């Protein structure tokens, strides 16, 4: 079946598209959207455009349009340019095509917007609430990692200890085994070339924020300035756009779904090779664990590289050996 083929070959977007088309034909909009949204960011322009068309047909609610969209095998014409909404806007990046308008690049500042504090409160509540988040003292995450076009079935593990210690181990081709740790004071990494301290201020500050187990409720503490830029669209979703200015390093951008207030994407920087590189981090497949929401599918899209992390297990308040956060002896 199409679903079996998709599970056996998760890196093949054509199978996911086929299953999504079946869901559309059956009028199962929820299942269809879960598959189509990641496909709107696929590197294949035909898959990307087809997914956008199907999502728009679902949002329009026209049964006839859904039927026609679900039976198309290919797309021969691009999406028409979107109408320009009234009110002030500013472009971040070049181009004014439909894909740019629905990829978080167009920021709308008109209309009624919540305050930053109101939006952050909704974000905390959507993630499970401050009480549940603050009750966590440790967290262990395990899963798989795929490197688009290069490898599948790698592994990753992340262990976090309150308040701000973490270690992440990734083992995937072509990188081999890579470990990054933060012990609450200093950061380090270990590769096949050995153990190295993290000395670049921006990289260390980013690692420190990532290691904060209470980061959801400490956004304003972890950043020097937080501003609401406006609203935008990522695929079919309308999102709030928060600009996060750290004390050290470039501004990061967090996109929160207008309806769910869960993160849809974050524009930030991550270490790629020997230096920090811009990356778009997408969050999908949200599930609750002990009352706290987590994305079970995370895609990191660099300029020429995409990593997809699939979470298989999350455990809270597990005993962790303090030694795992310290750099191993050289």
PDB file of C-alpha atoms in Angstrom:
ATOM      1  CA  UNK A   1       0.000   0.000   0.000  1.00  0.00           C
ATOM      2  CA  UNK A   2       0.970   3.648  -0.349  1.00  0.00           C
ATOM      3  CA  UNK A   3       1.198   4.059   3.430  1.00  0.00           C
ATOM      4  CA  UNK A   4       3.509   1.056   3.739  1.00  0.00           C
ATOM      5  CA  UNK A   5       5.714   2.418   0.956  1.00  0.00           C
ATOM      6  CA  UNK A   6       5.894   5.786   2.730  1.00  0.00           C
ATOM      7  CA  UNK A   7       6.988   4.173   5.994  1.00  0.00           C
ATOM      8  CA  UNK A   8       9.599   2.028   4.278  1.00  0.00           C
ATOM      9  CA  UNK A   9      10.969   4.980   2.299  1.00  0.00           C
ATOM     10  CA  UNK A  10      10.301   8.083   4.442  1.00  0.00           C
ATOM     11  CA  UNK A  11      12.901  10.082   2.495  1.00  0.00           C
ATOM     12  CA  UNK A  12      10.884   9.721  -0.727  1.00  0.00           C
ATOM     13  CA  UNK A  13       8.450  12.683  -0.859  1.00  0.00           C
ATOM     14  CA  UNK A  14       6.457  11.138  -3.715  1.00  0.00           C
ATOM     15  CA  UNK A  15       5.100   8.444  -1.384  1.00  0.00           C
ATOM     16  CA  UNK A  16       4.066  11.015   1.220  1.00  0.00           C
ATOM     17  CA  UNK A  17       2.374  13.019  -1.542  1.00  0.00           C
ATOM     18  CA  UNK A  18       0.461   9.952  -2.714  1.00  0.00           C
ATOM     19  CA  UNK A  19      -0.783   9.188   0.796  1.00  0.00           C
ATOM     20  CA  UNK A  20      -1.751  12.853   1.253  1.00  0.00           C
ATOM     21  CA  UNK A  21      -3.745  12.739  -1.997  1.00  0.00           C
ATOM     22  CA  UNK A  22      -5.580   9.685  -0.707  1.00  0.00           C
ATOM     23  CA  UNK A  23      -6.447  11.518   2.522  1.00  0.00           C
ATOM     24  CA  UNK A  24      -7.692  14.507   0.503  1.00  0.00           C
ATOM     25  CA  UNK A  25      -9.865  12.244  -1.629  1.00  0.00           C
ATOM     26  CA  UNK A  26     -11.313  10.758   1.565  1.00  0.00           C
ATOM     27  CA  UNK A  27     -11.911  14.274   2.972  1.00  0.00           C
ATOM     28  CA  UNK A  28      -9.550  13.567   5.889  1.00  0.00           C
ATOM     29  CA  UNK A  29      -8.177  17.110   6.089  1.00  0.00           C
ATOM     30  CA  UNK A  30      -6.272  16.663   9.368  1.00  0.00           C
ATOM     31  CA  UNK A  31      -4.258  13.668   8.138  1.00  0.00           C
ATOM     32  CA  UNK A  32      -3.649  15.344   4.786  1.00  0.00           C
ATOM     33  CA  UNK A  33      -2.328  18.554   6.356  1.00  0.00           C
ATOM     34  CA  UNK A  34       0.071  16.627   8.621  1.00  0.00           C
ATOM     35  CA  UNK A  35       1.739  15.190   5.511  1.00  0.00           C
ATOM     36  CA  UNK A  36       1.446  18.193   3.211  1.00  0.00           C
ATOM     37  CA  UNK A  37       2.907  20.903   5.403  1.00  0.00           C
ATOM     38  CA  UNK A  38       6.471  19.439   5.458  1.00  0.00           C
ATOM     39  CA  UNK A  39       6.182  18.863   1.694  1.00  0.00           C
ATOM     40  CA  UNK A  40       5.690  22.601   1.094  1.00  0.00           C
ATOM     41  CA  UNK A  41       9.379  22.910   2.043  1.00  0.00           C
ATOM     42  CA  UNK A  42      10.615  20.075  -0.175  1.00  0.00           C
ATOM     43  CA  UNK A  43      13.605  20.770  -2.420  1.00  0.00           C
ATOM     44  CA  UNK A  44      11.714  19.420  -5.459  1.00  0.00           C
ATOM     45  CA  UNK A  45       9.721  22.404  -6.833  1.00  0.00           C
ATOM     46  CA  UNK A  46       7.026  20.130  -8.268  1.00  0.00           C
ATOM     47  CA  UNK A  47       6.415  18.429  -4.923  1.00  0.00           C
ATOM     48  CA  UNK A  48       6.508  21.784  -3.132  1.00  0.00           C
ATOM     49  CA  UNK A  49       4.004  23.411  -5.493  1.00  0.00           C
ATOM     50  CA  UNK A  50       1.691  20.398  -5.487  1.00  0.00           C
ATOM     51  CA  UNK A  51       1.641  20.402  -1.685  1.00  0.00           C
ATOM     52  CA  UNK A  52       0.874  24.122  -1.616  1.00  0.00           C
ATOM     53  CA  UNK A  53      -1.979  23.642  -4.095  1.00  0.00           C
ATOM     54  CA  UNK A  54      -3.478  20.811  -2.099  1.00  0.00           C
ATOM     55  CA  UNK A  55      -3.271  22.766   1.152  1.00  0.00           C
ATOM     56  CA  UNK A  56      -4.941  25.752  -0.471  1.00  0.00           C
ATOM     57  CA  UNK A  57      -7.713  23.514  -1.791  1.00  0.00           C
ATOM     58  CA  UNK A  58      -8.261  22.171   1.731  1.00  0.00           C
ATOM     59  CA  UNK A  59      -8.364  25.667   3.167  1.00  0.00           C
ATOM     60  CA  UNK A  60     -10.819  26.834   0.511  1.00  0.00           C
ATOM     61  CA  UNK A  61     -13.138  24.035   1.566  1.00  0.00           C
ATOM     62  CA  UNK A  62     -14.293  23.388  -2.016  1.00  0.00           C
ATOM     63  CA  UNK A  63     -15.002  19.700  -2.539  1.00  0.00           C
ATOM     64  CA  UNK A  64     -14.674  19.989  -6.296  1.00  0.00           C
ATOM     65  CA  UNK A  65     -11.277  21.641  -6.032  1.00  0.00           C
ATOM     66  CA  UNK A  66     -10.108  18.945  -3.612  1.00  0.00           C
ATOM     67  CA  UNK A  67     -11.136  16.204  -6.001  1.00  0.00           C
ATOM     68  CA  UNK A  68      -9.293  17.758  -8.918  1.00  0.00           C
ATOM     69  CA  UNK A  69      -6.197  18.481  -6.828  1.00  0.00           C
ATOM     70  CA  UNK A  70      -6.021  14.943  -5.475  1.00  0.00           C
ATOM     71  CA  UNK A  71      -5.900  13.362  -8.923  1.00  0.00           C
ATOM     72  CA  UNK A  72      -3.170  15.549 -10.442  1.00  0.00           C
ATOM     73  CA  UNK A  73       0.031  13.640 -11.187  1.00  0.00           C
ATOM     74  CA  UNK A  74       2.140  16.719 -11.935  1.00  0.00           C
ATOM     75  CA  UNK A  75       2.015  20.502 -11.894  1.00  0.00           C
ATOM     76  CA  UNK A  76       2.741  22.362 -15.089  1.00  0.00           C
ATOM     77  CA  UNK A  77       1.942  25.952 -14.043  1.00  0.00           C
ATOM     78  CA  UNK A  78       3.302  27.892 -11.057  1.00  0.00           C
ATOM     79  CA  UNK A  79       1.119  29.352  -8.341  1.00  0.00           C
ATOM     80  CA  UNK A  80      -0.353  32.719  -9.168  1.00  0.00           C
ATOM     81  CA  UNK A  81       1.033  35.664  -7.277  1.00  0.00           C
ATOM     82  CA  UNK A  82      -0.838  36.332  -4.065  1.00  0.00           C
ATOM     83  CA  UNK A  83      -2.828  39.549  -3.747  1.00  0.00           C
ATOM     84  CA  UNK A  84      -1.147  42.198  -1.667  1.00  0.00           C
ATOM     85  CA  UNK A  85      -3.059  42.806   1.535  1.00  0.00           C
ATOM     86  CA  UNK A  86      -3.849  46.330   2.589  1.00  0.00           C
ATOM     87  CA  UNK A  87      -1.690  47.829   5.291  1.00  0.00           C
ATOM     88  CA  UNK A  88       2.043  48.347   5.777  1.00  0.00           C
ATOM     89  CA  UNK A  89       4.440  45.477   5.254  1.00  0.00           C
ATOM     90  CA  UNK A  90       8.166  44.965   4.884  1.00  0.00           C
ATOM     91  CA  UNK A  91      10.073  42.370   2.921  1.00  0.00           C
ATOM     92  CA  UNK A  92      12.855  40.353   4.528  1.00  0.00           C
ATOM     93  CA  UNK A  93      14.825  38.962   1.628  1.00  0.00           C
ATOM     94  CA  UNK A  94      14.336  39.445  -2.096  1.00  0.00           C
ATOM     95  CA  UNK A  95      11.467  38.512  -4.350  1.00  0.00           C
ATOM     96  CA  UNK A  96       7.706  38.911  -4.193  1.00  0.00           C
ATOM     97  CA  UNK A  97       6.546  35.529  -5.503  1.00  0.00           C
ATOM     98  CA  UNK A  98       3.831  33.438  -3.883  1.00  0.00           C
ATOM     99  CA  UNK A  99       6.413  31.074  -2.434  1.00  0.00           C
ATOM    100  CA  UNK A 100       8.244  33.963  -0.798  1.00  0.00           C
ATOM    101  CA  UNK A 101       4.990  35.382   0.547  1.00  0.00           C
ATOM    102  CA  UNK A 102       4.204  32.029   2.171  1.00  0.00           C
ATOM    103  CA  UNK A 103       7.675  31.262   3.457  1.00  0.00           C
ATOM    104  CA  UNK A 104       7.874  33.763   6.297  1.00  0.00           C
ATOM    105  CA  UNK A 105       9.617  36.462   4.254  1.00  0.00           C
ATOM    106  CA  UNK A 106       6.736  38.944   4.129  1.00  0.00           C
ATOM    107  CA  UNK A 107       5.952  40.565   7.469  1.00  0.00           C
ATOM    108  CA  UNK A 108       2.582  42.252   7.949  1.00  0.00           C
ATOM    109  CA  UNK A 109       2.405  44.919  10.633  1.00  0.00           C
ATOM    110  CA  UNK A 110      -1.188  46.047  10.189  1.00  0.00           C
ATOM    111  CA  UNK A 111      -4.132  44.875  12.266  1.00  0.00           C
ATOM    112  CA  UNK A 112      -4.492  44.127  15.949  1.00  0.00           C
ATOM    113  CA  UNK A 113      -1.554  42.327  17.536  1.00  0.00           C
ATOM    114  CA  UNK A 114      -1.052  41.012  21.067  1.00  0.00           C
ATOM    115  CA  UNK A 115       1.684  42.417  23.250  1.00  0.00           C
ATOM    116  CA  UNK A 116       4.919  40.461  23.556  1.00  0.00           C
ATOM    117  CA  UNK A 117       3.998  39.426  27.104  1.00  0.00           C
ATOM    118  CA  UNK A 118       0.552  38.251  26.004  1.00  0.00           C
ATOM    119  CA  UNK A 119       2.017  36.202  23.155  1.00  0.00           C
ATOM    120  CA  UNK A 120       4.713  34.633  25.320  1.00  0.00           C
ATOM    121  CA  UNK A 121       2.081  33.686  27.905  1.00  0.00           C
ATOM    122  CA  UNK A 122       0.037  31.939  25.187  1.00  0.00           C
ATOM    123  CA  UNK A 123       3.193  30.177  23.996  1.00  0.00           C
ATOM    124  CA  UNK A 124       3.951  28.867  27.492  1.00  0.00           C
ATOM    125  CA  UNK A 125       0.374  27.695  27.930  1.00  0.00           C
ATOM    126  CA  UNK A 126       0.364  25.950  24.537  1.00  0.00           C
ATOM    127  CA  UNK A 127       3.572  24.118  25.450  1.00  0.00           C
ATOM    128  CA  UNK A 128       1.975  22.688  28.582  1.00  0.00           C
ATOM    129  CA  UNK A 129       2.005  25.513  31.095  1.00  0.00           C
ATOM    130  CA  UNK A 130       4.647  26.864  33.454  1.00  0.00           C
ATOM    131  CA  UNK A 131       3.787  24.455  36.269  1.00  0.00           C
ATOM    132  CA  UNK A 132       4.395  21.334  34.167  1.00  0.00           C
ATOM    133  CA  UNK A 133       7.523  22.761  32.539  1.00  0.00           C
ATOM    134  CA  UNK A 134       9.065  23.850  35.831  1.00  0.00           C
ATOM    135  CA  UNK A 135       8.432  20.399  37.334  1.00  0.00           C
ATOM    136  CA  UNK A 136      10.983  18.864  34.960  1.00  0.00           C
ATOM    137  CA  UNK A 137      14.430  18.280  36.417  1.00  0.00           C
ATOM    138  CA  UNK A 138      15.929  16.191  33.626  1.00  0.00           C
ATOM    139  CA  UNK A 139      15.067  15.031  30.127  1.00  0.00           C
ATOM    140  CA  UNK A 140      16.339  12.239  27.861  1.00  0.00           C
ATOM    141  CA  UNK A 141      15.497  12.216  24.139  1.00  0.00           C
ATOM    142  CA  UNK A 142      16.383   9.493  21.630  1.00  0.00           C
ATOM    143  CA  UNK A 143      15.668   9.262  17.942  1.00  0.00           C
ATOM    144  CA  UNK A 144      16.931   8.938  14.395  1.00  0.00           C
ATOM    145  CA  UNK A 145      18.502  11.421  12.013  1.00  0.00           C
ATOM    146  CA  UNK A 146      18.437  11.474   8.205  1.00  0.00           C
ATOM    147  CA  UNK A 147      20.822  13.534   6.068  1.00  0.00           C
ATOM    148  CA  UNK A 148      18.960  14.435   2.889  1.00  0.00           C
ATOM    149  CA  UNK A 149      20.486  12.794  -0.174  1.00  0.00           C
ATOM    150  CA  UNK A 150      23.310  11.221   1.820  1.00  0.00           C
ATOM    151  CA  UNK A 151      22.158   8.848   4.559  1.00  0.00           C
ATOM    152  CA  UNK A 152      19.233   7.536   6.560  1.00  0.00           C
ATOM    153  CA  UNK A 153      18.835   5.899   9.938  1.00  0.00           C
ATOM    154  CA  UNK A 154      21.507   7.689  11.910  1.00  0.00           C
ATOM    155  CA  UNK A 155      20.943   8.181  15.635  1.00  0.00           C
ATOM    156  CA  UNK A 156      20.877  11.011  18.126  1.00  0.00           C
ATOM    157  CA  UNK A 157      20.510  11.351  21.886  1.00  0.00           C
ATOM    158  CA  UNK A 158      20.077  14.487  23.971  1.00  0.00           C
ATOM    159  CA  UNK A 159      20.307  14.583  27.761  1.00  0.00           C
ATOM    160  CA  UNK A 160      19.428  17.749  29.671  1.00  0.00           C
ATOM    161  CA  UNK A 161      19.786  18.400  33.394  1.00  0.00           C
ATOM    162  CA  UNK A 162      18.241  21.356  35.234  1.00  0.00           C
ATOM    163  CA  UNK A 163      18.933  24.123  35.119  1.00  0.00           C
ATOM    164  CA  UNK A 164      21.297  24.361  32.136  1.00  0.00           C
ATOM    165  CA  UNK A 165      23.400  21.292  31.412  1.00  0.00           C
ATOM    166  CA  UNK A 166      23.113  19.280  28.207  1.00  0.00           C
ATOM    167  CA  UNK A 167      24.862  16.774  25.990  1.00  0.00           C
ATOM    168  CA  UNK A 168      23.857  15.810  22.451  1.00  0.00           C
ATOM    169  CA  UNK A 169      25.359  12.891  20.543  1.00  0.00           C
ATOM    170  CA  UNK A 170      24.737  12.524  16.796  1.00  0.00           C
ATOM    171  CA  UNK A 171      26.021   9.541  14.850  1.00  0.00           C
ATOM    172  CA  UNK A 172      25.270   9.803  11.139  1.00  0.00           C
ATOM    173  CA  UNK A 173      27.073   9.573   7.803  1.00  0.00           C
ATOM    174  CA  UNK A 174      29.010  11.539   6.600  1.00  0.00           C
ATOM    175  CA  UNK A 175      29.770  13.266   9.908  1.00  0.00           C
ATOM    176  CA  UNK A 176      30.539  10.248  12.039  1.00  0.00           C
ATOM    177  CA  UNK A 177      29.983  10.570  15.765  1.00  0.00           C
ATOM    178  CA  UNK A 178      29.726  14.145  17.026  1.00  0.00           C
ATOM    179  CA  UNK A 179      29.136  15.114  20.673  1.00  0.00           C
ATOM    180  CA  UNK A 180      28.391  18.620  21.947  1.00  0.00           C
ATOM    181  CA  UNK A 181      28.125  19.371  25.654  1.00  0.00           C
ATOM    182  CA  UNK A 182      27.564  22.214  28.097  1.00  0.00           C
ATOM    183  CA  UNK A 183      28.251  21.772  31.813  1.00  0.00           C
ATOM    184  CA  UNK A 184      26.637  24.970  33.034  1.00  0.00           C
ATOM    185  CA  UNK A 185      29.864  26.956  32.699  1.00  0.00           C
ATOM    186  CA  UNK A 186      31.633  25.992  29.486  1.00  0.00           C
ATOM    187  CA  UNK A 187      30.927  24.195  26.229  1.00  0.00           C
ATOM    188  CA  UNK A 188      32.837  21.583  24.304  1.00  0.00           C
ATOM    189  CA  UNK A 189      32.623  19.332  21.265  1.00  0.00           C
ATOM    190  CA  UNK A 190      34.105  15.968  20.391  1.00  0.00           C
ATOM    191  CA  UNK A 191      34.622  14.621  16.864  1.00  0.00           C
ATOM    192  CA  UNK A 192      36.973  12.153  15.239  1.00  0.00           C
ATOM    193  CA  UNK A 193      39.610  14.899  15.469  1.00  0.00           C
ATOM    194  CA  UNK A 194      39.350  15.016  19.259  1.00  0.00           C
ATOM    195  CA  UNK A 195      37.896  17.246  21.975  1.00  0.00           C
ATOM    196  CA  UNK A 196      37.740  20.999  21.522  1.00  0.00           C
ATOM    197  CA  UNK A 197      36.454  23.765  23.838  1.00  0.00           C
ATOM    198  CA  UNK A 198      33.830  26.090  22.398  1.00  0.00           C
ATOM    199  CA  UNK A 199      35.360  29.550  22.600  1.00  0.00           C
ATOM    200  CA  UNK A 200      33.401  31.637  20.087  1.00  0.00           C
ATOM    201  CA  UNK A 201      31.143  33.851  22.208  1.00  0.00           C
ATOM    202  CA  UNK A 202      28.065  33.652  19.955  1.00  0.00           C
ATOM    203  CA  UNK A 203      28.325  29.879  19.634  1.00  0.00           C
ATOM    204  CA  UNK A 204      28.755  29.416  23.376  1.00  0.00           C
ATOM    205  CA  UNK A 205      25.807  31.716  24.138  1.00  0.00           C
ATOM    206  CA  UNK A 206      23.606  29.789  21.708  1.00  0.00           C
ATOM    207  CA  UNK A 207      24.591  26.487  23.319  1.00  0.00           C
ATOM    208  CA  UNK A 208      23.843  27.920  26.758  1.00  0.00           C
ATOM    209  CA  UNK A 209      20.317  28.921  25.659  1.00  0.00           C
ATOM    210  CA  UNK A 210      19.719  25.516  24.077  1.00  0.00           C
ATOM    211  CA  UNK A 211      20.811  23.856  27.327  1.00  0.00           C
ATOM    212  CA  UNK A 212      18.269  25.744  29.434  1.00  0.00           C
ATOM    213  CA  UNK A 213      15.637  23.118  30.297  1.00  0.00           C
ATOM    214  CA  UNK A 214      13.245  25.931  31.215  1.00  0.00           C
ATOM    215  CA  UNK A 215      13.857  27.965  28.052  1.00  0.00           C
ATOM    216  CA  UNK A 216      10.148  28.056  27.145  1.00  0.00           C
ATOM    217  CA  UNK A 217       9.303  30.044  30.269  1.00  0.00           C
ATOM    218  CA  UNK A 218      12.537  32.071  30.207  1.00  0.00           C
ATOM    219  CA  UNK A 219      12.467  33.665  26.769  1.00  0.00           C
ATOM    220  CA  UNK A 220      12.764  37.228  28.079  1.00  0.00           C
ATOM    221  CA  UNK A 221      15.521  36.166  30.481  1.00  0.00           C
ATOM    222  CA  UNK A 222      17.546  34.426  27.773  1.00  0.00           C
ATOM    223  CA  UNK A 223      17.423  37.331  25.309  1.00  0.00           C
ATOM    224  CA  UNK A 224      18.375  40.967  25.748  1.00  0.00           C
ATOM    225  CA  UNK A 225      15.396  42.141  23.676  1.00  0.00           C
ATOM    226  CA  UNK A 226      12.203  40.457  22.404  1.00  0.00           C
ATOM    227  CA  UNK A 227       9.977  42.232  19.875  1.00  0.00           C
ATOM    228  CA  UNK A 228       6.900  41.238  17.884  1.00  0.00           C
ATOM    229  CA  UNK A 229       7.656  42.053  14.241  1.00  0.00           C
ATOM    230  CA  UNK A 230       4.151  41.227  12.986  1.00  0.00           C
ATOM    231  CA  UNK A 231       2.507  38.282  11.250  1.00  0.00           C
ATOM    232  CA  UNK A 232       3.464  36.184   8.249  1.00  0.00           C
ATOM    233  CA  UNK A 233       2.642  32.873   6.540  1.00  0.00           C
ATOM    234  CA  UNK A 234       4.557  29.601   6.381  1.00  0.00           C
ATOM    235  CA  UNK A 235       2.742  27.302   3.991  1.00  0.00           C
ATOM    236  CA  UNK A 236      -0.931  27.380   4.907  1.00  0.00           C
ATOM    237  CA  UNK A 237      -0.284  28.585   8.453  1.00  0.00           C
ATOM    238  CA  UNK A 238      -0.472  32.149   9.655  1.00  0.00           C
ATOM    239  CA  UNK A 239       2.250  32.848  12.190  1.00  0.00           C
ATOM    240  CA  UNK A 240       3.347  35.515  14.636  1.00  0.00           C
ATOM    241  CA  UNK A 241       6.952  36.621  14.096  1.00  0.00           C
ATOM    242  CA  UNK A 242       9.077  37.240  17.190  1.00  0.00           C
ATOM    243  CA  UNK A 243      12.553  38.750  16.877  1.00  0.00           C
ATOM    244  CA  UNK A 244      14.868  37.556  19.647  1.00  0.00           C
ATOM    245  CA  UNK A 245      18.000  39.632  20.206  1.00  0.00           C
ATOM    246  CA  UNK A 246      20.629  37.847  22.314  1.00  0.00           C
ATOM    247  CA  UNK A 247      23.268  39.693  24.283  1.00  0.00           C
ATOM    248  CA  UNK A 248      25.855  38.170  21.934  1.00  0.00           C
ATOM    249  CA  UNK A 249      25.264  37.155  18.348  1.00  0.00           C
ATOM    250  CA  UNK A 250      22.740  37.809  15.606  1.00  0.00           C
ATOM    251  CA  UNK A 251      18.979  38.230  16.015  1.00  0.00           C
ATOM    252  CA  UNK A 252      17.022  34.977  15.960  1.00  0.00           C
ATOM    253  CA  UNK A 253      13.471  34.764  14.624  1.00  0.00           C
ATOM    254  CA  UNK A 254      10.754  32.584  16.146  1.00  0.00           C
ATOM    255  CA  UNK A 255       7.517  31.892  14.254  1.00  0.00           C
ATOM    256  CA  UNK A 256       4.517  30.919  16.416  1.00  0.00           C
ATOM    257  CA  UNK A 257       1.364  29.465  14.850  1.00  0.00           C
ATOM    258  CA  UNK A 258      -1.454  32.004  15.254  1.00  0.00           C
ATOM    259  CA  UNK A 259      -3.998  29.280  16.078  1.00  0.00           C
ATOM    260  CA  UNK A 260      -1.999  26.904  18.279  1.00  0.00           C
ATOM    261  CA  UNK A 261       0.769  29.264  19.505  1.00  0.00           C
ATOM    262  CA  UNK A 262       3.239  26.399  19.009  1.00  0.00           C
ATOM    263  CA  UNK A 263       6.523  27.077  17.174  1.00  0.00           C
ATOM    264  CA  UNK A 264       6.415  26.485  13.419  1.00  0.00           C
ATOM    265  CA  UNK A 265       9.954  27.585  12.614  1.00  0.00           C
ATOM    266  CA  UNK A 266      13.004  29.277  14.043  1.00  0.00           C
ATOM    267  CA  UNK A 267      15.619  31.151  12.029  1.00  0.00           C
ATOM    268  CA  UNK A 268      18.887  30.896  13.891  1.00  0.00           C
ATOM    269  CA  UNK A 269      22.480  29.728  13.482  1.00  0.00           C
ATOM    270  CA  UNK A 270      24.035  26.363  14.213  1.00  0.00           C
ATOM    271  CA  UNK A 271      27.581  25.092  13.937  1.00  0.00           C
ATOM    272  CA  UNK A 272      28.212  23.477  10.562  1.00  0.00           C
ATOM    273  CA  UNK A 273      31.778  22.304  10.186  1.00  0.00           C
ATOM    274  CA  UNK A 274      34.092  24.842  11.769  1.00  0.00           C
ATOM    275  CA  UNK A 275      31.747  27.835  11.813  1.00  0.00           C
ATOM    276  CA  UNK A 276      28.213  28.959  12.639  1.00  0.00           C
ATOM    277  CA  UNK A 277      25.864  28.889   9.665  1.00  0.00           C
ATOM    278  CA  UNK A 278      22.329  30.250   9.160  1.00  0.00           C
ATOM    279  CA  UNK A 279      19.644  27.579   9.463  1.00  0.00           C
ATOM    280  CA  UNK A 280      15.863  27.335   9.333  1.00  0.00           C
ATOM    281  CA  UNK A 281      14.593  24.888  11.962  1.00  0.00           C
ATOM    282  CA  UNK A 282      11.080  23.524  11.306  1.00  0.00           C
ATOM    283  CA  UNK A 283       8.958  21.895  14.019  1.00  0.00           C
ATOM    284  CA  UNK A 284       6.263  19.328  13.169  1.00  0.00           C
ATOM    285  CA  UNK A 285       4.336  16.377  14.636  1.00  0.00           C
ATOM    286  CA  UNK A 286       3.662  17.886  18.061  1.00  0.00           C
ATOM    287  CA  UNK A 287       2.882  15.374  20.792  1.00  0.00           C
ATOM    288  CA  UNK A 288       2.365  15.647  24.555  1.00  0.00           C
ATOM    289  CA  UNK A 289       4.690  13.878  26.989  1.00  0.00           C
ATOM    290  CA  UNK A 290       3.714  14.205  30.657  1.00  0.00           C
ATOM    291  CA  UNK A 291       1.549  17.150  29.656  1.00  0.00           C
ATOM    292  CA  UNK A 292       4.346  19.008  27.845  1.00  0.00           C
ATOM    293  CA  UNK A 293       4.295  19.468  24.055  1.00  0.00           C
ATOM    294  CA  UNK A 294       7.293  18.431  21.961  1.00  0.00           C
ATOM    295  CA  UNK A 295       7.910  18.338  18.188  1.00  0.00           C
ATOM    296  CA  UNK A 296       8.630  14.733  17.186  1.00  0.00           C
ATOM    297  CA  UNK A 297       9.875  15.842  13.760  1.00  0.00           C
ATOM    298  CA  UNK A 298      12.523  18.564  13.471  1.00  0.00           C
ATOM    299  CA  UNK A 299      14.175  19.634  10.221  1.00  0.00           C
ATOM    300  CA  UNK A 300      17.309  21.767  10.125  1.00  0.00           C
ATOM    301  CA  UNK A 301      17.663  23.337   6.676  1.00  0.00           C
ATOM    302  CA  UNK A 302      21.047  24.864   5.926  1.00  0.00           C
ATOM    303  CA  UNK A 303      21.922  26.379   2.551  1.00  0.00           C
ATOM    304  CA  UNK A 304      23.053  23.085   1.011  1.00  0.00           C
ATOM    305  CA  UNK A 305      22.255  20.536   3.698  1.00  0.00           C
ATOM    306  CA  UNK A 306      19.108  19.290   5.430  1.00  0.00           C
ATOM    307  CA  UNK A 307      19.017  17.196   8.604  1.00  0.00           C
ATOM    308  CA  UNK A 308      15.762  15.600   9.747  1.00  0.00           C
ATOM    309  CA  UNK A 309      15.468  14.437  13.344  1.00  0.00           C
ATOM    310  CA  UNK A 310      12.674  12.018  14.262  1.00  0.00           C
ATOM    311  CA  UNK A 311      12.071  11.627  17.995  1.00  0.00           C
ATOM    312  CA  UNK A 312      11.347   8.087  19.151  1.00  0.00           C
ATOM    313  CA  UNK A 313      11.408   8.505  22.936  1.00  0.00           C
ATOM    314  CA  UNK A 314      11.249  11.279  25.534  1.00  0.00           C
ATOM    315  CA  UNK A 315      11.613  10.606  29.272  1.00  0.00           C
ATOM    316  CA  UNK A 316      11.428  13.105  32.104  1.00  0.00           C
ATOM    317  CA  UNK A 317      13.059  13.226  35.533  1.00  0.00           C
ATOM    318  CA  UNK A 318      15.449  10.356  34.844  1.00  0.00           C
ATOM    319  CA  UNK A 319      18.713  10.022  36.823  1.00  0.00           C
ATOM    320  CA  UNK A 320      21.683  11.288  34.799  1.00  0.00           C
ATOM    321  CA  UNK A 321      25.376  10.847  35.494  1.00  0.00           C
ATOM    322  CA  UNK A 322      26.937  14.297  35.944  1.00  0.00           C
ATOM    323  CA  UNK A 323      30.041  13.107  34.079  1.00  0.00           C
ATOM    324  CA  UNK A 324      28.238  13.085  30.711  1.00  0.00           C
ATOM    325  CA  UNK A 325      28.178  16.902  30.709  1.00  0.00           C
ATOM    326  CA  UNK A 326      31.921  17.221  31.220  1.00  0.00           C
ATOM    327  CA  UNK A 327      34.416  17.075  28.326  1.00  0.00           C
ATOM    328  CA  UNK A 328      36.144  13.704  28.140  1.00  0.00           C
ATOM    329  CA  UNK A 329      39.832  13.575  28.861  1.00  0.00           C
ATOM    330  CA  UNK A 330      41.940  14.091  25.750  1.00  0.00           C
TER     331      UNK A 330
END
